[in-house]
Amino acid sequence: TYLDDCPYEYGDVLKIKGKLEKPIRPKNFGEFNYELYLAREKIFNYLNIWQEKDIRKIGEDDSNFLVSFSLSARDKIKEITKQTLPPPYNYLLIGMLLGEKSFIPPHLKEVFAEAGIMHILAVSGLHVGIIAMALLALLSMLKLPKKLKLFTLILILIMYASITGFRPSVLRATIMFILLIGGKLINRSRNLNISLFFAAFLILLLNPLILYDAGFLLSFIVTFFIINLSPILQGLFSKIVVWIKNPLAVSTAAWLGIFPLSAYFFSKVSIISIVSNIFIIPLTGIAVILGFITFFIGLMSISLAGIVANINYLVLNLISLIAKSFSSLPFAFIYVAQ
């Protein structure tokens, strides 16, 4: 729906009057293919409705618990974040936690894109990794059986994937974590490439058309480069101190994987992203963890949540300042002809 404040909720049964139509195929080569875009979302027709009175609620139906829970949690995260942070930082954090970028000011999105850090607003494997590491640290402090801890971690990651709408990058990272944890439970050695390819196979099995999705391609190709190229780069950067060497190797590997696709899909390549991500990724981890702490405290007390949010305000402000500094450099990015 295009309504700003939709009065209907998941589970409502609606009686709708309108005209059912098929998406129009592009007539010119290279034009945006709206039909394919909708097909990837498993939408093959759409209904044109001209008046709001043509939509009428006639009842409620039993809803899927996981979907209902995920939508409620998503709305609550947004509500608490908006109550505890001023704009545009509340919208930045919502982007980091849920991947929603629609309310982030366009100029700020442009700054993040030019600094090569737009991925922190897309909810990716980075965010799943941050949450998984934080949960592992938390669960390790509890005196619980090892298997129970790992099963709890898997359950929470699946719930987070559902809250974010099972985005390709989140689904990929979640499947990989589940496979790695499963291997640990049965004492099998881990193989990141096998986990990556199995995750791709499973996602494509569920939705073959997602192969044409930019997010799917970027997620898997960048992960493949990080897994296989970053160890080689760490060897090449052996004379650099460890706390710079490892992030630099990962950032360089990711950039080498992403720049051809970035040039193809967006006609723009960030040159500075190799360096900017070394500073931004640790801060993103702090912002995401503080964001979820704010959410959980906010379920009990908004005033107490505001204290944590004030700390996060400083982190988000620093992220924005670093992004603006890098994007303002004359060599930050280059345009590529389509």
Short mmCIF file of C-alpha atoms in Angstrom, two decimals:
data_model
loop_
_atom_site.label_atom_id
_atom_site.label_comp_id
_atom_site.label_asym_id
_atom_site.label_seq_id
_atom_site.Cartn_x
_atom_site.Cartn_y
_atom_site.Cartn_z
CA THR A 1 0.00 0.00 0.00
CA TYR A 2 1.07 3.61 -0.58
CA LEU A 3 -0.92 4.95 2.38
CA ASP A 4 1.27 6.87 4.85
CA ASP A 5 -0.66 5.52 7.84
CA CYS A 6 -2.19 2.20 6.88
CA PRO A 7 -5.24 1.40 9.09
CA TYR A 8 -5.01 -2.33 8.36
CA GLU A 9 -2.87 -4.95 10.05
CA TYR A 10 -1.54 -8.39 9.26
CA GLY A 11 -4.39 -10.90 9.69
CA ASP A 12 -7.18 -8.51 8.63
CA VAL A 13 -9.56 -9.87 5.97
CA LEU A 14 -10.35 -7.18 3.39
CA LYS A 15 -12.94 -6.82 0.67
CA ILE A 16 -11.32 -4.89 -2.17
CA LYS A 17 -12.70 -3.47 -5.41
CA GLY A 18 -10.24 -2.63 -8.17
CA LYS A 19 -8.71 -3.57 -11.50
CA LEU A 20 -6.26 -6.48 -11.63
CA GLU A 21 -3.34 -5.77 -13.98
CA LYS A 22 0.00 -7.25 -15.00
CA PRO A 23 3.21 -5.22 -14.64
CA ILE A 24 4.32 -3.57 -17.88
CA ARG A 25 7.48 -4.99 -19.42
CA PRO A 26 10.23 -2.52 -20.34
CA LYS A 27 10.19 -1.46 -23.99
CA ASN A 28 13.79 -0.28 -24.20
CA PHE A 29 16.99 -2.21 -23.51
CA GLY A 30 18.53 -1.33 -20.16
CA GLU A 31 15.30 0.16 -18.81
CA PHE A 32 14.30 -0.81 -15.25
CA ASN A 33 12.41 -4.11 -15.38
CA TYR A 34 9.56 -3.59 -12.91
CA GLU A 35 7.97 -6.91 -13.90
CA LEU A 36 11.13 -8.85 -12.96
CA TYR A 37 11.53 -6.82 -9.78
CA LEU A 38 8.02 -7.79 -8.63
CA ALA A 39 8.48 -11.40 -9.76
CA ARG A 40 11.50 -11.69 -7.42
CA GLU A 41 9.09 -10.77 -4.62
CA LYS A 42 6.65 -13.40 -5.97
CA ILE A 43 4.22 -10.71 -7.15
CA PHE A 44 2.90 -11.37 -10.65
CA ASN A 45 -0.16 -9.09 -10.72
CA TYR A 46 -1.21 -5.93 -8.93
CA LEU A 47 -4.57 -4.38 -8.11
CA ASN A 48 -5.27 -0.75 -8.96
CA ILE A 49 -7.61 0.89 -6.43
CA TRP A 50 -8.79 4.44 -7.04
CA GLN A 51 -10.74 5.24 -3.86
CA GLU A 52 -10.06 4.43 -0.23
CA LYS A 53 -13.71 3.41 0.21
CA ASP A 54 -13.06 0.49 -2.19
CA ILE A 55 -11.16 -1.21 0.67
CA ARG A 56 -13.29 -2.56 3.50
CA LYS A 57 -12.35 -4.72 6.45
CA ILE A 58 -14.78 -7.62 6.82
CA GLY A 59 -13.09 -9.67 9.53
CA GLU A 60 -9.92 -11.19 10.92
CA ASP A 61 -8.20 -14.48 10.18
CA ASP A 62 -5.77 -16.68 12.05
CA SER A 63 -2.32 -15.31 11.27
CA ASN A 64 1.06 -17.00 11.15
CA PHE A 65 2.62 -16.58 14.60
CA LEU A 66 6.18 -15.98 13.34
CA VAL A 67 5.04 -13.34 10.83
CA SER A 68 2.74 -11.67 13.37
CA PHE A 69 5.48 -11.64 16.03
CA SER A 70 8.07 -10.32 13.55
CA LEU A 71 5.85 -7.44 12.38
CA SER A 72 4.99 -6.49 15.98
CA ALA A 73 8.66 -6.59 17.02
CA ARG A 74 9.64 -4.56 13.96
CA ASP A 75 7.05 -1.87 14.76
CA LYS A 76 8.11 -1.78 18.42
CA ILE A 77 11.81 -1.39 17.53
CA LYS A 78 10.93 1.56 15.27
CA GLU A 79 8.65 3.11 17.90
CA ILE A 80 11.23 2.97 20.72
CA THR A 81 14.05 4.16 18.44
CA LYS A 82 11.99 7.18 17.32
CA GLN A 83 11.14 8.00 20.95
CA THR A 84 14.74 7.89 22.17
CA LEU A 85 16.73 9.47 19.32
CA PRO A 86 16.22 12.66 17.28
CA PRO A 87 16.14 12.64 13.47
CA PRO A 88 18.05 11.80 11.35
CA TYR A 89 19.89 9.55 13.84
CA ASN A 90 16.77 7.59 14.72
CA TYR A 91 16.27 6.78 11.03
CA LEU A 92 19.95 5.88 10.66
CA LEU A 93 19.66 3.41 13.52
CA ILE A 94 16.43 1.95 12.12
CA GLY A 95 18.34 1.41 8.87
CA MET A 96 21.12 -0.38 10.75
CA LEU A 97 18.75 -2.56 12.80
CA LEU A 98 16.05 -3.31 10.23
CA GLY A 99 17.35 -2.24 6.82
CA GLU A 100 14.66 0.43 6.32
CA LYS A 101 16.16 3.44 4.54
CA SER A 102 13.05 5.22 3.25
CA PHE A 103 13.06 8.00 5.89
CA ILE A 104 16.81 8.67 5.88
CA PRO A 105 17.38 12.08 4.22
CA PRO A 106 18.53 11.65 0.57
CA HIS A 107 21.63 13.81 1.08
CA LEU A 108 22.75 11.60 3.97
CA LYS A 109 22.23 8.43 1.93
CA GLU A 110 24.32 10.02 -0.82
CA VAL A 111 27.10 10.76 1.68
CA PHE A 112 27.09 7.16 2.91
CA ALA A 113 27.13 5.83 -0.67
CA GLU A 114 30.07 8.06 -1.68
CA ALA A 115 32.00 7.05 1.45
CA GLY A 116 31.41 3.40 0.54
CA ILE A 117 29.55 2.54 3.74
CA MET A 118 25.97 2.27 2.46
CA HIS A 119 26.03 -1.43 3.33
CA ILE A 120 25.75 -0.66 7.06
CA LEU A 121 22.17 0.54 6.37
CA ALA A 122 21.18 -2.56 4.41
CA VAL A 123 21.15 -5.21 7.19
CA SER A 124 23.69 -7.74 5.98
CA GLY A 125 25.88 -10.55 7.23
CA LEU A 126 27.83 -7.88 9.13
CA HIS A 127 24.79 -7.19 11.31
CA VAL A 128 24.04 -10.90 11.80
CA GLY A 129 27.68 -11.40 12.80
CA ILE A 130 27.54 -8.52 15.30
CA ILE A 131 24.37 -9.93 16.88
CA ALA A 132 25.74 -13.50 16.91
CA MET A 133 29.00 -12.43 18.60
CA ALA A 134 27.14 -10.33 21.19
CA LEU A 135 24.77 -13.23 21.92
CA LEU A 136 27.65 -15.69 22.22
CA ALA A 137 29.35 -13.38 24.72
CA LEU A 138 26.09 -13.04 26.69
CA LEU A 139 25.26 -16.76 26.61
CA SER A 140 28.81 -17.69 27.65
CA MET A 141 28.20 -15.89 30.96
CA LEU A 142 25.18 -18.10 31.68
CA LYS A 143 25.68 -21.52 33.22
CA LEU A 144 23.74 -23.40 30.57
CA PRO A 145 24.56 -26.61 28.67
CA LYS A 146 26.59 -25.93 25.52
CA LYS A 147 23.94 -27.40 23.20
CA LEU A 148 21.19 -25.29 24.79
CA LYS A 149 23.28 -22.14 24.26
CA LEU A 150 23.81 -22.97 20.58
CA PHE A 151 20.15 -23.83 20.00
CA THR A 152 19.16 -20.55 21.68
CA LEU A 153 21.54 -18.67 19.38
CA ILE A 154 20.05 -20.38 16.30
CA LEU A 155 16.49 -19.55 17.41
CA ILE A 156 17.29 -15.87 18.01
CA LEU A 157 19.07 -15.55 14.64
CA ILE A 158 16.05 -17.06 12.85
CA MET A 159 13.77 -14.62 14.68
CA TYR A 160 16.02 -11.69 13.66
CA ALA A 161 16.03 -12.87 10.03
CA SER A 162 12.23 -12.95 10.17
CA ILE A 163 12.03 -9.46 11.71
CA THR A 164 14.18 -8.08 8.86
CA GLY A 165 11.96 -9.76 6.26
CA PHE A 166 14.36 -12.58 5.36
CA ARG A 167 16.55 -10.31 3.22
CA PRO A 168 18.99 -12.32 1.03
CA SER A 169 22.11 -11.16 2.88
CA VAL A 170 20.57 -11.85 6.31
CA LEU A 171 19.24 -15.22 5.17
CA ARG A 172 22.65 -16.13 3.75
CA ALA A 173 24.46 -15.23 6.96
CA THR A 174 21.85 -16.97 9.14
CA ILE A 175 22.03 -20.20 7.13
CA MET A 176 25.84 -20.12 7.28
CA PHE A 177 25.80 -19.60 11.06
CA ILE A 178 23.30 -22.44 11.51
CA LEU A 179 25.47 -24.77 9.41
CA LEU A 180 28.60 -23.81 11.34
CA ILE A 181 26.84 -24.22 14.69
CA GLY A 182 25.34 -27.52 13.51
CA GLY A 183 28.83 -28.70 12.57
CA LYS A 184 30.07 -27.76 16.03
CA LEU A 185 27.24 -29.74 17.65
CA ILE A 186 28.18 -32.92 15.76
CA ASN A 187 31.93 -32.25 15.99
CA ARG A 188 32.44 -31.73 12.25
CA SER A 189 35.16 -29.44 10.89
CA ARG A 190 33.86 -26.19 9.43
CA ASN A 191 34.12 -25.27 5.75
CA LEU A 192 33.00 -21.73 5.02
CA ASN A 193 32.85 -22.21 1.24
CA ILE A 194 30.57 -25.24 1.52
CA SER A 195 28.34 -23.30 3.94
CA LEU A 196 28.25 -20.35 1.53
CA PHE A 197 27.37 -22.46 -1.53
CA PHE A 198 24.75 -24.44 0.39
CA ALA A 199 23.13 -21.18 1.56
CA ALA A 200 23.04 -19.93 -2.06
CA PHE A 201 21.58 -23.24 -3.26
CA LEU A 202 18.87 -23.20 -0.58
CA ILE A 203 17.85 -19.58 -1.24
CA LEU A 204 17.76 -20.14 -5.03
CA LEU A 205 15.73 -23.30 -4.49
CA LEU A 206 13.12 -21.25 -2.64
CA ASN A 207 13.21 -18.33 -5.09
CA PRO A 208 15.16 -18.87 -8.37
CA LEU A 209 14.46 -15.31 -9.59
CA ILE A 210 16.47 -13.86 -6.72
CA LEU A 211 19.54 -14.68 -8.83
CA TYR A 212 18.86 -11.36 -10.61
CA ASP A 213 18.72 -9.41 -7.34
CA ALA A 214 21.63 -7.03 -6.76
CA GLY A 215 21.57 -7.62 -3.01
CA PHE A 216 21.81 -11.40 -3.47
CA LEU A 217 24.76 -11.15 -5.87
CA LEU A 218 26.60 -8.56 -3.79
CA SER A 219 26.14 -10.53 -0.58
CA PHE A 220 27.42 -13.85 -1.90
CA ILE A 221 30.25 -12.55 -4.09
CA VAL A 222 31.61 -10.24 -1.38
CA THR A 223 31.43 -13.06 1.18
CA PHE A 224 33.24 -15.40 -1.23
CA PHE A 225 36.04 -12.83 -1.68
CA ILE A 226 36.33 -12.25 2.08
CA ILE A 227 36.55 -15.99 2.80
CA ASN A 228 39.12 -16.78 0.12
CA LEU A 229 41.08 -13.57 -0.47
CA SER A 230 41.43 -11.97 2.96
CA PRO A 231 43.78 -14.73 4.30
CA ILE A 232 46.08 -14.14 1.30
CA LEU A 233 45.99 -10.38 1.85
CA GLN A 234 46.77 -10.85 5.55
CA GLY A 235 49.97 -12.57 4.45
CA LEU A 236 50.82 -9.68 2.12
CA PHE A 237 50.14 -7.17 4.92
CA SER A 238 52.24 -9.15 7.42
CA LYS A 239 54.41 -6.17 8.35
CA ILE A 240 51.39 -4.12 9.44
CA VAL A 241 50.22 -4.34 13.06
CA VAL A 242 47.49 -6.95 13.61
CA TRP A 243 44.68 -4.59 14.66
CA ILE A 244 45.05 -2.78 11.31
CA LYS A 245 46.18 -5.73 9.16
CA ASN A 246 43.11 -7.93 9.65
CA PRO A 247 40.42 -5.23 9.08
CA LEU A 248 42.43 -3.89 6.11
CA ALA A 249 42.61 -7.37 4.54
CA VAL A 250 38.86 -7.94 4.96
CA SER A 251 38.00 -4.45 3.68
CA THR A 252 40.28 -4.82 0.62
CA ALA A 253 38.90 -8.28 -0.20
CA ALA A 254 35.33 -6.97 0.08
CA TRP A 255 36.15 -3.99 -2.16
CA LEU A 256 37.72 -6.19 -4.85
CA GLY A 257 34.57 -8.31 -4.85
CA ILE A 258 32.13 -5.44 -4.86
CA PHE A 259 33.57 -2.89 -7.29
CA PRO A 260 32.64 -4.65 -10.60
CA LEU A 261 29.06 -5.18 -9.40
CA SER A 262 28.86 -1.67 -7.97
CA ALA A 263 29.98 -0.27 -11.33
CA TYR A 264 27.40 -2.38 -13.18
CA PHE A 265 24.39 -1.81 -10.92
CA PHE A 266 24.99 1.73 -9.65
CA SER A 267 27.43 3.29 -12.19
CA LYS A 268 29.49 4.49 -9.23
CA VAL A 269 32.47 2.97 -7.41
CA SER A 270 33.72 4.15 -4.02
CA ILE A 271 37.52 4.28 -3.96
CA ILE A 272 37.80 5.33 -0.34
CA SER A 273 35.67 2.47 1.08
CA ILE A 274 38.74 0.31 1.80
CA VAL A 275 39.86 2.84 4.40
CA SER A 276 36.47 4.17 5.56
CA ASN A 277 35.19 0.72 6.51
CA ILE A 278 38.12 0.15 8.89
CA PHE A 279 36.75 3.02 11.00
CA ILE A 280 33.04 2.54 10.37
CA ILE A 281 32.55 -1.21 10.95
CA PRO A 282 33.65 -1.20 14.65
CA LEU A 283 31.41 1.83 15.28
CA THR A 284 28.52 0.07 13.51
CA GLY A 285 28.94 -2.87 15.88
CA ILE A 286 28.70 -0.54 18.88
CA ALA A 287 25.66 1.29 17.41
CA VAL A 288 23.77 -1.95 16.67
CA ILE A 289 24.43 -3.44 20.12
CA LEU A 290 23.46 -0.18 21.88
CA GLY A 291 20.38 0.01 19.64
CA PHE A 292 19.13 -3.38 20.79
CA ILE A 293 19.99 -2.63 24.43
CA THR A 294 17.91 0.56 24.09
CA PHE A 295 15.04 -1.47 22.63
CA PHE A 296 14.97 -4.07 25.41
CA ILE A 297 15.26 -1.43 28.17
CA GLY A 298 12.61 0.64 26.36
CA LEU A 299 10.12 -2.21 26.71
CA MET A 300 10.25 -1.48 30.47
CA SER A 301 11.20 2.20 30.70
CA ILE A 302 11.62 4.80 27.94
CA SER A 303 13.42 7.21 30.29
CA LEU A 304 16.07 4.59 31.16
CA ALA A 305 16.35 3.62 27.48
CA GLY A 306 17.01 7.27 26.71
CA ILE A 307 20.24 7.14 28.75
CA VAL A 308 21.66 4.37 26.54
CA ALA A 309 20.29 6.12 23.45
CA ASN A 310 22.21 9.29 24.40
CA ILE A 311 25.46 7.30 24.26
CA ASN A 312 24.40 5.85 20.92
CA TYR A 313 23.64 9.36 19.68
CA LEU A 314 27.34 10.17 20.05
CA VAL A 315 28.30 6.98 18.16
CA LEU A 316 25.83 7.67 15.32
CA ASN A 317 26.96 11.29 15.14
CA LEU A 318 30.58 10.13 14.87
CA ILE A 319 29.64 7.68 12.08
CA SER A 320 27.96 10.54 10.18
CA LEU A 321 30.95 12.86 10.66
CA ILE A 322 33.41 10.20 9.43
CA ALA A 323 31.17 9.46 6.43
CA LYS A 324 30.99 13.16 5.52
CA SER A 325 34.77 13.54 5.89
CA PHE A 326 35.52 10.61 3.58
CA SER A 327 32.83 11.47 1.01
CA SER A 328 34.16 15.04 0.71
CA LEU A 329 37.58 13.83 -0.48
CA PRO A 330 38.11 14.54 -4.21
CA PHE A 331 39.05 10.92 -4.98
CA ALA A 332 36.33 9.32 -2.80
CA PHE A 333 34.42 7.81 -5.71
CA ILE A 334 34.32 7.63 -9.49
CA TYR A 335 31.42 7.44 -11.93
CA VAL A 336 31.36 4.64 -14.47
CA ALA A 337 29.57 4.87 -17.82
CA GLN A 338 26.58 2.56 -18.15
#
